[in-house]
Tab-separated table of C-alpha atoms in Angstrom:
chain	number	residue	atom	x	y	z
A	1	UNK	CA	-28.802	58.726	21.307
A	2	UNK	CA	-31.324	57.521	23.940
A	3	UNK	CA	-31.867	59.947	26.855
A	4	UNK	CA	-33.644	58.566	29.999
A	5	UNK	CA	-35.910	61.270	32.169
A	6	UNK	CA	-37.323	60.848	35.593
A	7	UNK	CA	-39.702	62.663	37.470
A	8	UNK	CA	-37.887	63.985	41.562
A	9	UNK	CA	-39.811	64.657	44.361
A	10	UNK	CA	-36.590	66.563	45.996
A	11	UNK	CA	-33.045	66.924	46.060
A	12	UNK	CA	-31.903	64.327	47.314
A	13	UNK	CA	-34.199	61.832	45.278
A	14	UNK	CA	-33.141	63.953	42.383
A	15	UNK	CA	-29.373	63.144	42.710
A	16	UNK	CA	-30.337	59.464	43.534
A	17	UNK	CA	-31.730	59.196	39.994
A	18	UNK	CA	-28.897	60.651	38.416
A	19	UNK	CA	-26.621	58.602	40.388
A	20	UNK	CA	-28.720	55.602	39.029
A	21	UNK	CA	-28.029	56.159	35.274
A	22	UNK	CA	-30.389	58.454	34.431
A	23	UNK	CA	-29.917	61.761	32.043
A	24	UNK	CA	-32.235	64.469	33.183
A	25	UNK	CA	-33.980	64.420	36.116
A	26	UNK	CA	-37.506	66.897	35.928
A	27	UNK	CA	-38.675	68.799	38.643
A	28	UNK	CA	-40.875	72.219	39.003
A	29	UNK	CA	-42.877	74.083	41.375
A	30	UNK	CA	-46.246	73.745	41.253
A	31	UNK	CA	-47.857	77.135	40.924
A	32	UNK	CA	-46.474	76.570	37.111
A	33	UNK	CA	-45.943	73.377	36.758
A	34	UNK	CA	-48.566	70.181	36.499
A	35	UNK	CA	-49.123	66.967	38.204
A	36	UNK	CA	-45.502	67.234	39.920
A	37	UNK	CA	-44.395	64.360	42.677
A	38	UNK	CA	-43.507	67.409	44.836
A	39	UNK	CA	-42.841	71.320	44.501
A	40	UNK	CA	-38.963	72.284	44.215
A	41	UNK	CA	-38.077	75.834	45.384
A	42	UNK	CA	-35.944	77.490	43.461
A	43	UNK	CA	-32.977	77.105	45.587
A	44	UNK	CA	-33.562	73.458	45.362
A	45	UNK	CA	-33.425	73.934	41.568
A	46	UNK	CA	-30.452	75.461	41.953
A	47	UNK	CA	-28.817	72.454	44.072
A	48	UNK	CA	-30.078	69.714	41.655
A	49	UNK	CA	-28.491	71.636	38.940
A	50	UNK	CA	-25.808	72.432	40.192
A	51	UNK	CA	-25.223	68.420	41.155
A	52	UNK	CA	-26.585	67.061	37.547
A	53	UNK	CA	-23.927	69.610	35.778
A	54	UNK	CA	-20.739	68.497	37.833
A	55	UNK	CA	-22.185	64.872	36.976
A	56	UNK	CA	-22.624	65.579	33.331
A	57	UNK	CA	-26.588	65.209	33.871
A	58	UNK	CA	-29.170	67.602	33.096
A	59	UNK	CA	-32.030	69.391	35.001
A	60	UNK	CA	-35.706	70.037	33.071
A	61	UNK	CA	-38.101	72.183	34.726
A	62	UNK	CA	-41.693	71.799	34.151
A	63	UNK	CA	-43.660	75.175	33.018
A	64	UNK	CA	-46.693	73.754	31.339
A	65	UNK	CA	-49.530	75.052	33.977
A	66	UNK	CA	-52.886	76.370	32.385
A	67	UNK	CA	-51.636	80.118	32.821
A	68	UNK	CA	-54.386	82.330	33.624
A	69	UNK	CA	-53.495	86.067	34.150
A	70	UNK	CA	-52.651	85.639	37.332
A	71	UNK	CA	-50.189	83.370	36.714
A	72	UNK	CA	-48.769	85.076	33.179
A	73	UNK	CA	-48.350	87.840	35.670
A	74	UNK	CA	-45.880	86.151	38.024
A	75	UNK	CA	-43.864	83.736	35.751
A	76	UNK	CA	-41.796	86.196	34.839
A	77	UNK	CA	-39.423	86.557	37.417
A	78	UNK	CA	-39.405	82.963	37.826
A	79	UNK	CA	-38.781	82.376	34.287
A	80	UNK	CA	-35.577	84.741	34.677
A	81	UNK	CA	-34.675	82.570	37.749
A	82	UNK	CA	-34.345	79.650	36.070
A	83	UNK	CA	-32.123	81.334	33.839
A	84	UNK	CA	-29.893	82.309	35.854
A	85	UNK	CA	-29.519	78.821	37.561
A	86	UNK	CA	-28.856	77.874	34.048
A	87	UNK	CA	-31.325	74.670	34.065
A	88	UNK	CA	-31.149	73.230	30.737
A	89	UNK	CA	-34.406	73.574	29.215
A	90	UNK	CA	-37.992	73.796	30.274
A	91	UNK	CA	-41.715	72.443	29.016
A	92	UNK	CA	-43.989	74.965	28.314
A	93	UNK	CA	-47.455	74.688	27.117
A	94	UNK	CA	-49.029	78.015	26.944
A	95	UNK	CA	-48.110	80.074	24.237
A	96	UNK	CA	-48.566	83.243	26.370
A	97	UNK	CA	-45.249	81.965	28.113
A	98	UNK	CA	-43.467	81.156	24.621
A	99	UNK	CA	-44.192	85.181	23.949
A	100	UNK	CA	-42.290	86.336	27.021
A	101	UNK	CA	-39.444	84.087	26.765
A	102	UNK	CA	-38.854	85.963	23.566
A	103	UNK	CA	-40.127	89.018	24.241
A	104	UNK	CA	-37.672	89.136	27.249
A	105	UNK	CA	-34.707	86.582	25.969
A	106	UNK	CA	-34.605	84.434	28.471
A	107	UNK	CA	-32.236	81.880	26.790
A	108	UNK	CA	-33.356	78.663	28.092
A	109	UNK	CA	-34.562	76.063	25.634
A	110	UNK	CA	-38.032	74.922	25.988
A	111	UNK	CA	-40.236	71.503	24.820
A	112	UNK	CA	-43.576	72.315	23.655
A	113	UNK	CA	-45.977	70.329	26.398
A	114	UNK	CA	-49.560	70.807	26.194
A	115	UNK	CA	-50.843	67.561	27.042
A	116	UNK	CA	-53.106	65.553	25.314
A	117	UNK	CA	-52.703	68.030	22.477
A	118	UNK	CA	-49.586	67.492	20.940
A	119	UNK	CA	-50.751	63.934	18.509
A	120	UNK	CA	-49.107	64.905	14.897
A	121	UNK	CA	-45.622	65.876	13.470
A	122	UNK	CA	-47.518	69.257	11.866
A	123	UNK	CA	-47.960	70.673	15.345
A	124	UNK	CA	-44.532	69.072	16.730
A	125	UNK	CA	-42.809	71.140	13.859
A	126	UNK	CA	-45.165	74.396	13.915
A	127	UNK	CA	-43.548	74.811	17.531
A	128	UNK	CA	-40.041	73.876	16.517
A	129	UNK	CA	-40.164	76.851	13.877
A	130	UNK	CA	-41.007	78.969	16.583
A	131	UNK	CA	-37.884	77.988	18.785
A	132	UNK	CA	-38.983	74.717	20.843
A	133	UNK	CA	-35.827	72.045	21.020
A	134	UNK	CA	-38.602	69.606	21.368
A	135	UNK	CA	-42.163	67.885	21.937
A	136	UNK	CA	-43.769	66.020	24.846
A	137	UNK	CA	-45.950	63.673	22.723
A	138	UNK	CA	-49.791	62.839	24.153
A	139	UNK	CA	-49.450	59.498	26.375
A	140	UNK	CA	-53.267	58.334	24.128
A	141	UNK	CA	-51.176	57.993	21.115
A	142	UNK	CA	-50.597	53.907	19.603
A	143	UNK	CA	-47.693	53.244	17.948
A	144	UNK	CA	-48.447	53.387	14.574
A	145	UNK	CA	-49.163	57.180	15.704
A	146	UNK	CA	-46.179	57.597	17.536
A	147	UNK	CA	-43.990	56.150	14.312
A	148	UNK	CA	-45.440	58.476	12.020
A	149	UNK	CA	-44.584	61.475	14.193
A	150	UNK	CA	-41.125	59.914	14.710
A	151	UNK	CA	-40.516	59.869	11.103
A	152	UNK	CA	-42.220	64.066	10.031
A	153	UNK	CA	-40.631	65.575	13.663
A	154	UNK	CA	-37.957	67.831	13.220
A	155	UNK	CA	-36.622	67.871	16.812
A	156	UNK	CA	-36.854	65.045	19.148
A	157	UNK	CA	-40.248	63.666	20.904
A	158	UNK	CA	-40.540	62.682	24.445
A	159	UNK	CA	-43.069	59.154	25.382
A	160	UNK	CA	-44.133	58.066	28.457
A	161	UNK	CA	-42.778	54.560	29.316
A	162	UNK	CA	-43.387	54.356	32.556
A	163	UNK	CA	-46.152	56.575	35.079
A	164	UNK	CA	-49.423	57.473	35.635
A	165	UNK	CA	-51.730	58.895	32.482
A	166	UNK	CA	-54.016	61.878	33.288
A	167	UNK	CA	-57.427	61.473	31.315
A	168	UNK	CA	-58.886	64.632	32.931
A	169	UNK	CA	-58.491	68.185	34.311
A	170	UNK	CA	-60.590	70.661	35.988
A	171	UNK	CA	-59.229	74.131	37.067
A	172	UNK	CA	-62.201	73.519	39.688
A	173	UNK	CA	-62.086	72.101	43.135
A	174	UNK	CA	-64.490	69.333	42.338
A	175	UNK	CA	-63.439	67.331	45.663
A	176	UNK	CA	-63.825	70.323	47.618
A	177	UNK	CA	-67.094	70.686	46.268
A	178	UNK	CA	-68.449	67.460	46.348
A	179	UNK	CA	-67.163	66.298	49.902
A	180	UNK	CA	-68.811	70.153	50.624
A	181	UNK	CA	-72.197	68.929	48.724
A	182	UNK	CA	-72.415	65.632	51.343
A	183	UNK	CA	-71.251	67.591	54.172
A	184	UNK	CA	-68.151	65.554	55.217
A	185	UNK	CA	-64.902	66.888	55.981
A	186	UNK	CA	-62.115	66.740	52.844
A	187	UNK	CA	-59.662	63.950	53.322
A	188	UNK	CA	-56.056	65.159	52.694
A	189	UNK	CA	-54.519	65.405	49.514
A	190	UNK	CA	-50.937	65.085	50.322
A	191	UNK	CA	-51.246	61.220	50.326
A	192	UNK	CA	-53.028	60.937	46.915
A	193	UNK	CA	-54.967	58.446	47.742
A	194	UNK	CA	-58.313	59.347	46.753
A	195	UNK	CA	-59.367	56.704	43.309
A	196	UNK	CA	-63.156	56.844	41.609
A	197	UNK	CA	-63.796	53.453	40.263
A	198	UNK	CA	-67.320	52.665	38.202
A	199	UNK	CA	-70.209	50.745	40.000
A	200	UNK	CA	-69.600	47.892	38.180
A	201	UNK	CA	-66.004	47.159	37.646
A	202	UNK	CA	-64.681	47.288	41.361
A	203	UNK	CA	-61.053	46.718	39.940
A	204	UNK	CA	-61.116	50.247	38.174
A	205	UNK	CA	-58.874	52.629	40.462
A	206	UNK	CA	-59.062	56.257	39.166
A	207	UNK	CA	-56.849	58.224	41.016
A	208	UNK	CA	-58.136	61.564	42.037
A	209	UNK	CA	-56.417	64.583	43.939
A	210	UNK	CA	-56.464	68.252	43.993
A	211	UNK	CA	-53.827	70.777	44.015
A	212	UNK	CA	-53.302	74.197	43.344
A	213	UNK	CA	-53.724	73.756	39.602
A	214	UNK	CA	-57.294	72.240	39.975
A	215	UNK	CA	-58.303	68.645	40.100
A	216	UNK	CA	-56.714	65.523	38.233
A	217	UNK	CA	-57.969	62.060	37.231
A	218	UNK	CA	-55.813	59.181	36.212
A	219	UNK	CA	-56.450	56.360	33.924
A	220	UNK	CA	-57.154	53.572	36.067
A	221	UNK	CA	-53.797	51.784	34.254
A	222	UNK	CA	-50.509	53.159	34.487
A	223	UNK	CA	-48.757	52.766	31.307
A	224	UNK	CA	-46.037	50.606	31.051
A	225	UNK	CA	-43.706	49.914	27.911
A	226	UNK	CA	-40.891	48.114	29.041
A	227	UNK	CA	-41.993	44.942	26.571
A	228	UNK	CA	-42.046	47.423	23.964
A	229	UNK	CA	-38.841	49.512	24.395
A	230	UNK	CA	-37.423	47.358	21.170
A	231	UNK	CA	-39.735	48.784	18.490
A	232	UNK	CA	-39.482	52.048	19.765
A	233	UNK	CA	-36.051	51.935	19.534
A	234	UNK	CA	-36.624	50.452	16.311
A	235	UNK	CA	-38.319	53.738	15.234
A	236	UNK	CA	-35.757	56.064	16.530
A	237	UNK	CA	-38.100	56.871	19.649
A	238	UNK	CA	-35.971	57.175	21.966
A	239	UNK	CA	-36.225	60.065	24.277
A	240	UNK	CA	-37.834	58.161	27.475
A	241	UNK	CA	-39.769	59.419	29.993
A	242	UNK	CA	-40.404	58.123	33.745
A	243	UNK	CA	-43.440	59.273	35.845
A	244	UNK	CA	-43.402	58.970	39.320
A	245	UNK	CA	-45.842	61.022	40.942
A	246	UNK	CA	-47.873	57.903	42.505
A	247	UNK	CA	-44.153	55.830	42.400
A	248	UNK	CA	-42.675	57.834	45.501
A	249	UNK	CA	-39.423	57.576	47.065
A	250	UNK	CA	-37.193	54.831	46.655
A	251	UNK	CA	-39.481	53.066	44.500
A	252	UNK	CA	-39.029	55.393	41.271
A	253	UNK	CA	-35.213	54.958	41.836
A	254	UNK	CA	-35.508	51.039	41.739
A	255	UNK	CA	-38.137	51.187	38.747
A	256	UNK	CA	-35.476	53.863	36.889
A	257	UNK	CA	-32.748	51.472	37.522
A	258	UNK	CA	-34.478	48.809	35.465
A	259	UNK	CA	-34.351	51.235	32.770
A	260	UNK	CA	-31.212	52.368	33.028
A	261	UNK	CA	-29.978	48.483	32.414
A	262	UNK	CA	-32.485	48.513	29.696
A	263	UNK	CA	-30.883	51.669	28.040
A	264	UNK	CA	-27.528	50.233	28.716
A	265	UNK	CA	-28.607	47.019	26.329
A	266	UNK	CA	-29.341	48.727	23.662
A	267	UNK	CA	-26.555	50.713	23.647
A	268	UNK	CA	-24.222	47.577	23.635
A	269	UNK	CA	-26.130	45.900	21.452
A	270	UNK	CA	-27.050	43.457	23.644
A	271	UNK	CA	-30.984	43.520	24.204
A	272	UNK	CA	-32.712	40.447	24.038
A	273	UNK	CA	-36.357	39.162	24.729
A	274	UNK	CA	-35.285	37.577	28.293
A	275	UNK	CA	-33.738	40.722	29.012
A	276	UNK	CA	-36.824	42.516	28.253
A	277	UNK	CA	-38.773	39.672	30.280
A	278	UNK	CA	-37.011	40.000	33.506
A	279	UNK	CA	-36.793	43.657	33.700
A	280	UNK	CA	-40.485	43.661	33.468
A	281	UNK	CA	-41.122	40.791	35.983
A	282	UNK	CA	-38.915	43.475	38.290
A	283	UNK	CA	-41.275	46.297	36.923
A	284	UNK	CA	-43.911	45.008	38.456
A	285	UNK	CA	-42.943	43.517	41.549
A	286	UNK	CA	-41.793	47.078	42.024
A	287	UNK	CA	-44.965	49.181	40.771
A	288	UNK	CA	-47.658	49.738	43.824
A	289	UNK	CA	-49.719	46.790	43.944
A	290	UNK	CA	-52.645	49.040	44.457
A	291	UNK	CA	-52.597	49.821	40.666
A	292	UNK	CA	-52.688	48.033	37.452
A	293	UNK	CA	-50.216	48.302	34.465
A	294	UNK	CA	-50.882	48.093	30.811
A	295	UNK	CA	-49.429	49.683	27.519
A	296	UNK	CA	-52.458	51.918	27.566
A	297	UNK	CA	-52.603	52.936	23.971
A	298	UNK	CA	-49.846	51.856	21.995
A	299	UNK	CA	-50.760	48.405	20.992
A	300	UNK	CA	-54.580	49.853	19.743
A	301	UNK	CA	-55.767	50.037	16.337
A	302	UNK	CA	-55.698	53.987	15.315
A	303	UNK	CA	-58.790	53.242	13.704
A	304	UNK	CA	-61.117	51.482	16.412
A	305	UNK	CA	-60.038	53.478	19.358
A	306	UNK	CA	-63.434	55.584	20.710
């Protein structure tokens, strides 16, 4: 069964998605959530759930912040808040949180998220013996990679097909401090449109922004795998994810559109390499022209990436 997940930036965008074909839209607030396109209250989590449930849909909430005991000390009451909205599952990294889920039974299913760090089947299944319903694979893993995991996991994976790639985070303020270090005001972060790019290659475009969680980098590509949704369906990879956090408002409907249609193929057996060809021309006539799109690192060689 192939399940289809976008990233909402509010309600209403939220319900848009799901009207568009897709499964589970995934939303959070941002105190203990990462790199979210916007921070839902709960009340708004309550609304989107309440929609995706009378629509047969389902809402995940993100809860995969680097908790510090500050934070450990809040998320409780908003752990039992989702709970009683009855959202249907949440990603957590931190395996302080995974004790007081169980130390307090809150009942809602979580996927094991922590980043970059989830890249075999040994720690996919070490979490899934310890109650997780899932994984949110690393987005620097090639296919070969991803296969093998696909074949040990016992519960399903999630993969980026679409969205932007963080390659680094500091729980510092580094633009703070370095726009404090020239002596120029901060620009705003709310746009996100701060990049880095290297002296050299003036076509790099690493996005940068701040937010309560620290600062964030972005591969200068965001990943794309719309020419290569056929062999992961071929290897039972199949849980899709959607990224929108520098694809805002309509846009990320559009773009999940094209994979809804893509989804819908497969599913009537009727995906073909001209489908796949004109859904991506669409892709990227869709994708901001500001940055590029590759298939990051699933086409690599396991063996000569450095």
């Amino acid at each position: 069964m192939m399940e289809l997940i976008a990233t909402a930036e509010s309600v209403e965008q939220g319900k848009s998605l799901l009207d568009a074909g897709v499964d589970t839209v995934y939303v959070g607030e941002d105190e203990f959530g990462l790199r979210l396109p916007a921070s839902l209250s709960l009340d708004d989590i309550r609304t989107l759930t309440d929609y995706a449930h009378d629509n047969g849909k389902q809402v995940h909430v993100a809860v995969n912040a680097l908790m510090h005991n500050d934070r450990i000390e809040k998320i409780l009451p908003y752990l039992e808040g989702l709970e009683s909205i009855g959202v249907d599952a949440m990603t957590v990294g931190d395996p302080g949180v995974i004790h007081l889920l169980k130390k307090n039974n809150i009942s809602v299913p979580y996927i094991y998220d922590a980043q970059v760090m989830v890249t075999s089947a040994n720690q996919v299944n070490f979490w899934a013996k310890r109650g997780a319903v899932g994984a949110v694979l690393a987005r620097e893993l090639t296919y070969e990679e991803l296969k093998m995991i696909q074949e040990q996991a016992i519960v399903p994976v999630e993969v980026l097909v679409y969205g932007a790639t963080c390659i680094h985070q500091s729980k510092r303020p580094l633009v703070r401090n370095y726009f404090g270090y020239i002596q120029e005001k901060t620009p705003s972060m709310e746009e996100r449109q701060l990049f880095l790019a290297e002296p050299k290659k003036e076509d790099t475009h690493y996005s940068i922004y701040e937010d309560i969680n620290g600062t964030h980098i972005f591969a200068t590509d965001d990943v794309n795998l719309m020419p290569q949704l056929g062999k992961l369906a071929d290897a039972g990879l199949t849980r899709w994810k959607l990224d929108g956090v520098f694809a805002r408002g309509e846009r990320i409907i559009e773009i999940a559109r094209l994979f809804v249609e893509a989804k819908q193929a497969f599913e009537n057996g009727i995906w073909s390499d001209d489908l796949s060809i004109r859904l991506n021309e669409r892709l990227h006539s869709l994708h901001p022209h500001e940055r590029a799109l590759s298939e990051g690192f699933f086409l690599k060689d396991p063996t000569e990436i450095q």
